[in-house]
Short mmCIF file of C-alpha atoms in Angstrom, two decimals:
data_model
loop_
_atom_site.label_atom_id
_atom_site.label_comp_id
_atom_site.label_asym_id
_atom_site.label_seq_id
_atom_site.Cartn_x
_atom_site.Cartn_y
_atom_site.Cartn_z
CA UNK A 1 9.00 -52.35 -22.26
CA UNK A 2 6.37 -52.72 -19.56
CA UNK A 3 8.92 -52.07 -16.82
CA UNK A 4 10.19 -49.02 -18.69
CA UNK A 5 6.68 -47.53 -18.92
CA UNK A 6 6.00 -48.15 -15.23
CA UNK A 7 9.37 -46.67 -14.29
CA UNK A 8 8.61 -43.54 -16.30
CA UNK A 9 5.01 -43.06 -15.16
CA UNK A 10 5.32 -43.59 -11.42
CA UNK A 11 7.83 -40.75 -10.73
CA UNK A 12 5.62 -38.37 -12.74
CA UNK A 13 2.56 -39.32 -10.69
CA UNK A 14 4.50 -39.01 -7.43
CA UNK A 15 5.93 -35.62 -8.43
CA UNK A 16 2.47 -34.24 -9.19
CA UNK A 17 1.30 -35.31 -5.77
CA UNK A 18 4.33 -34.02 -3.87
CA UNK A 19 4.65 -30.47 -5.25
CA UNK A 20 1.64 -29.06 -3.41
CA UNK A 21 2.47 -31.17 -0.37
CA UNK A 22 5.78 -29.31 0.00
CA UNK A 23 3.94 -25.96 -0.12
CA UNK A 24 1.44 -27.14 2.48
CA UNK A 25 4.31 -28.28 4.73
CA UNK A 26 5.85 -24.80 4.66
CA UNK A 27 2.57 -23.26 5.83
CA UNK A 28 2.13 -26.00 8.45
CA UNK A 29 5.35 -24.86 10.12
CA UNK A 30 4.22 -21.22 10.08
CA UNK A 31 0.79 -22.11 11.51
CA UNK A 32 2.38 -24.25 14.23
CA UNK A 33 4.25 -21.19 15.55
CA UNK A 34 1.01 -19.47 16.49
CA UNK A 35 -1.54 -22.26 16.97
CA UNK A 36 -0.65 -22.91 20.63
CA UNK A 37 -1.16 -19.32 21.81
CA UNK A 38 -4.26 -19.12 23.98
CA UNK A 39 -5.40 -15.58 23.16
CA UNK A 40 -4.82 -15.96 19.46
CA UNK A 41 -7.26 -17.64 17.09
CA UNK A 42 -5.19 -19.11 14.28
CA UNK A 43 -6.12 -20.90 11.10
CA UNK A 44 -4.36 -22.22 8.05
CA UNK A 45 -6.22 -22.23 4.78
CA UNK A 46 -4.77 -24.62 2.23
CA UNK A 47 -5.57 -23.91 -1.43
CA UNK A 48 -7.28 -20.54 -1.05
CA UNK A 49 -8.51 -19.93 -4.57
CA UNK A 50 -7.32 -16.79 -6.38
CA UNK A 51 -8.72 -17.79 -9.77
CA UNK A 52 -9.66 -20.93 -11.70
CA UNK A 53 -6.14 -22.35 -11.61
CA UNK A 54 -4.06 -20.57 -8.96
CA UNK A 55 -4.32 -21.35 -5.27
CA UNK A 56 -2.24 -20.21 -2.31
CA UNK A 57 -1.88 -21.25 1.30
CA UNK A 58 -2.71 -18.71 3.99
CA UNK A 59 -2.18 -18.45 7.73
CA UNK A 60 -4.71 -16.23 9.49
CA UNK A 61 -4.23 -14.83 12.98
CA UNK A 62 -6.87 -13.00 14.97
CA UNK A 63 -6.07 -11.59 18.40
CA UNK A 64 -8.79 -12.06 20.98
CA UNK A 65 -7.57 -9.30 23.27
CA UNK A 66 -5.89 -5.91 22.93
CA UNK A 67 -2.86 -7.24 24.79
CA UNK A 68 -2.41 -10.10 22.36
CA UNK A 69 -2.89 -7.74 19.40
CA UNK A 70 -0.21 -5.47 20.86
CA UNK A 71 2.15 -8.43 21.24
CA UNK A 72 1.50 -9.63 17.72
CA UNK A 73 2.05 -6.15 16.27
CA UNK A 74 5.30 -5.82 18.19
CA UNK A 75 6.51 -9.22 16.97
CA UNK A 76 5.85 -8.30 13.36
CA UNK A 77 7.00 -4.70 13.81
CA UNK A 78 3.65 -3.29 12.69
CA UNK A 79 3.22 0.40 13.48
CA UNK A 80 0.10 2.54 14.00
CA UNK A 81 -3.40 1.84 15.24
CA UNK A 82 -5.60 2.45 12.22
CA UNK A 83 -6.10 1.19 8.71
CA UNK A 84 -4.32 -1.69 7.07
CA UNK A 85 -0.64 -2.53 6.75
CA UNK A 86 0.69 -4.65 3.90
CA UNK A 87 4.20 -5.78 3.05
CA UNK A 88 6.24 -8.66 1.65
CA UNK A 89 8.16 -10.71 4.21
CA UNK A 90 10.72 -13.46 4.48
CA UNK A 91 8.74 -16.72 4.62
CA UNK A 92 10.75 -17.88 7.64
CA UNK A 93 10.70 -14.52 9.44
CA UNK A 94 7.38 -12.65 8.92
CA UNK A 95 8.75 -9.50 10.60
CA UNK A 96 11.54 -9.14 8.04
CA UNK A 97 10.52 -6.99 5.07
CA UNK A 98 11.84 -8.12 1.70
CA UNK A 99 11.51 -7.07 -1.92
CA UNK A 100 10.01 -9.34 -4.56
CA UNK A 101 12.76 -11.31 -6.32
CA UNK A 102 10.81 -14.30 -7.58
CA UNK A 103 11.72 -16.36 -4.53
CA UNK A 104 8.97 -17.54 -2.14
CA UNK A 105 7.67 -14.74 0.10
CA UNK A 106 4.86 -13.99 2.51
CA UNK A 107 2.43 -11.26 1.68
CA UNK A 108 1.51 -9.94 5.13
CA UNK A 109 -1.71 -7.98 5.54
CA UNK A 110 -2.61 -6.61 8.98
CA UNK A 111 -5.93 -4.99 9.81
CA UNK A 112 -6.09 -2.98 13.02
CA UNK A 113 -9.90 -2.88 12.93
CA UNK A 114 -10.14 -6.69 12.79
CA UNK A 115 -7.08 -7.24 15.02
CA UNK A 116 -6.20 -9.76 12.31
CA UNK A 117 -3.19 -10.65 10.20
CA UNK A 118 -3.10 -12.69 7.02
CA UNK A 119 0.11 -14.36 5.88
CA UNK A 120 -0.27 -15.36 2.20
CA UNK A 121 2.50 -17.63 1.01
CA UNK A 122 3.52 -16.86 -2.58
CA UNK A 123 5.75 -19.47 -4.19
CA UNK A 124 6.18 -18.01 -7.64
CA UNK A 125 5.39 -15.16 -10.00
CA UNK A 126 2.14 -16.79 -11.11
CA UNK A 127 0.80 -16.69 -7.54
CA UNK A 128 2.18 -13.16 -7.01
CA UNK A 129 0.39 -11.86 -10.13
CA UNK A 130 -2.79 -13.81 -9.36
CA UNK A 131 -2.98 -12.22 -5.90
CA UNK A 132 -2.73 -8.72 -7.39
CA UNK A 133 -5.33 -9.60 -10.05
CA UNK A 134 -7.62 -10.99 -7.35
CA UNK A 135 -7.49 -7.71 -5.44
CA UNK A 136 -8.00 -5.61 -8.58
CA UNK A 137 -10.91 -7.70 -9.85
CA UNK A 138 -12.64 -7.71 -6.47
CA UNK A 139 -12.26 -3.94 -6.20
CA UNK A 140 -13.71 -3.47 -9.69
CA UNK A 141 -16.63 -5.76 -8.90
CA UNK A 142 -17.35 -3.97 -5.63
CA UNK A 143 -17.64 -0.60 -7.40
CA UNK B 1 1.83 -90.90 -65.86
CA UNK B 2 -0.53 -88.41 -64.26
CA UNK B 3 -3.08 -86.41 -66.11
CA UNK B 4 -3.50 -82.66 -65.98
CA UNK B 5 -6.16 -82.77 -63.28
CA UNK B 6 -4.01 -84.90 -60.99
CA UNK B 7 -1.07 -82.60 -61.60
CA UNK B 8 -3.14 -79.58 -60.53
CA UNK B 9 -4.21 -81.33 -57.35
CA UNK B 10 -0.66 -82.27 -56.48
CA UNK B 11 0.48 -78.73 -57.25
CA UNK B 12 -2.17 -77.24 -54.93
CA UNK B 13 -1.14 -79.62 -52.16
CA UNK B 14 2.47 -78.62 -52.60
CA UNK B 15 1.53 -74.94 -52.48
CA UNK B 16 -0.52 -75.47 -49.31
CA UNK B 17 2.41 -77.30 -47.74
CA UNK B 18 4.73 -74.41 -48.48
CA UNK B 19 2.31 -71.91 -46.92
CA UNK B 20 1.90 -74.10 -43.86
CA UNK B 21 5.66 -74.42 -43.46
CA UNK B 22 6.04 -70.64 -43.76
CA UNK B 23 3.32 -70.00 -41.25
CA UNK B 24 4.67 -72.47 -38.73
CA UNK B 25 8.09 -70.84 -38.99
CA UNK B 26 6.57 -67.37 -38.33
CA UNK B 27 4.24 -68.48 -35.55
CA UNK B 28 6.62 -68.34 -32.51
CA UNK B 29 7.73 -64.77 -33.34
CA UNK B 30 4.10 -63.70 -33.93
CA UNK B 31 3.03 -65.27 -30.63
CA UNK B 32 5.85 -63.49 -28.77
CA UNK B 33 4.85 -60.13 -30.29
CA UNK B 34 1.22 -60.68 -29.39
CA UNK B 35 2.05 -61.60 -25.79
CA UNK B 36 4.33 -58.58 -25.43
CA UNK B 37 1.65 -56.23 -26.77
CA UNK B 38 -0.94 -57.76 -24.46
CA UNK B 39 1.49 -57.30 -21.57
CA UNK B 40 2.07 -53.62 -22.35
CA UNK B 41 -1.67 -52.98 -22.66
CA UNK B 42 -2.33 -54.79 -19.38
CA UNK B 43 0.47 -52.80 -17.67
CA UNK B 44 -0.91 -49.48 -18.88
CA UNK B 45 -4.42 -50.45 -17.81
CA UNK B 46 -3.07 -51.35 -14.35
CA UNK B 47 -1.23 -48.04 -14.00
CA UNK B 48 -4.28 -46.07 -15.13
CA UNK B 49 -6.57 -48.04 -12.83
CA UNK B 50 -4.37 -47.20 -9.84
CA UNK B 51 -3.46 -43.65 -10.83
CA UNK B 52 -6.83 -42.33 -12.02
CA UNK B 53 -8.60 -42.42 -8.66
CA UNK B 54 -5.54 -40.91 -6.97
CA UNK B 55 -5.27 -38.10 -9.52
CA UNK B 56 -9.00 -37.44 -9.44
CA UNK B 57 -8.93 -37.30 -5.67
CA UNK B 58 -5.92 -35.01 -5.78
CA UNK B 59 -7.53 -32.61 -8.26
CA UNK B 60 -10.83 -32.66 -6.38
CA UNK B 61 -9.03 -31.81 -3.13
CA UNK B 62 -7.18 -29.00 -4.88
CA UNK B 63 -10.38 -27.27 -5.95
CA UNK B 64 -11.67 -26.88 -2.41
CA UNK B 65 -9.89 -24.83 0.22
CA UNK B 66 -9.21 -26.73 3.42
CA UNK B 67 -9.30 -24.86 6.71
CA UNK B 68 -7.63 -25.96 9.94
CA UNK B 69 -8.04 -23.87 13.07
CA UNK B 70 -6.96 -23.93 16.70
CA UNK B 71 -10.51 -22.91 17.63
CA UNK B 72 -12.78 -25.93 17.64
CA UNK B 73 -16.15 -25.17 16.15
CA UNK B 74 -15.11 -22.08 14.23
CA UNK B 75 -16.74 -21.98 10.83
CA UNK B 76 -14.49 -22.51 7.81
CA UNK B 77 -16.39 -19.81 5.92
CA UNK B 78 -15.52 -17.27 8.61
CA UNK B 79 -11.81 -17.81 7.94
CA UNK B 80 -12.28 -17.79 4.17
CA UNK B 81 -14.15 -14.48 4.50
CA UNK B 82 -11.31 -13.10 6.61
CA UNK B 83 -8.70 -14.19 4.03
CA UNK B 84 -10.76 -12.48 1.34
CA UNK B 85 -11.60 -9.41 3.45
CA UNK B 86 -7.99 -8.71 4.39
CA UNK B 87 -6.97 -8.68 0.75
CA UNK B 88 -9.75 -6.23 -0.04
CA UNK B 89 -8.53 -3.86 2.66
CA UNK B 90 -4.86 -4.07 1.68
#
C-alpha cells in the first residue's frame, strides 16, 4: 500500500516540475542563437506574467547599431522603417510566418523605433488568448 | 455442592476467560492492521515533507519572472518594460 502511494505520487510531482522546464528549454535554444552576437543585446524572460495564472517565455533582442538592426530585419524578413510589425512565426524559424493552429508558435513583435524585437513563445490557446487579453486590458487602462 | 454465589463467581470467571481467548485470537490481526496504518501515515508524511518545500519553491519561482541577458549589469526591469512595451505597440 505504501509503495503504491509513493509510486503514484512521485510521477505526479515530477510531471508538475518538468512541464514548465520543457517550455523554458525551448526558449533557451532560441536565446542561444542570438546571445553571442556582439552588437545585439539579448535577453530571455522566463515566466513573463500575462495575468494571475498565465505566464509565457520571451526572448528580447535589441540592436545596438543600425547595421545590426538591418541584419536582424533581413534575417526575419521584416519590411519598412517605421511603426511596429507583428506576426505569428514557426517556433524553430522566426522568419517563417504561420497561422494559428493551436500548435506552439512565436508571436513576433518588431519595433523600428526601439530597434527591438520580442519573440513571445505561445504553447497553447490559453497563452494565446491571455496575450490578446493582456494587450486589450493594457490599452483600455492607458485610455 | 456450590451455592448460588459461588456459581456466579465461577460463571463470571468463565465469561472473562472466553473474552480473553477471543481477544488473544484477534490481537495479531489487529496489531498487523495498526502497523500497516502507521506505515501508510508515515509514508504520506515523508512524501509531503519532501514534496511540500519543492512545490512551494516551484510555485514561488513561477510567480516571478526571471531575466537572463547577454549584457552584464543590465537591469531586469528594463527588459520587462521592453517586453511589455512591445506588446503595447503591436
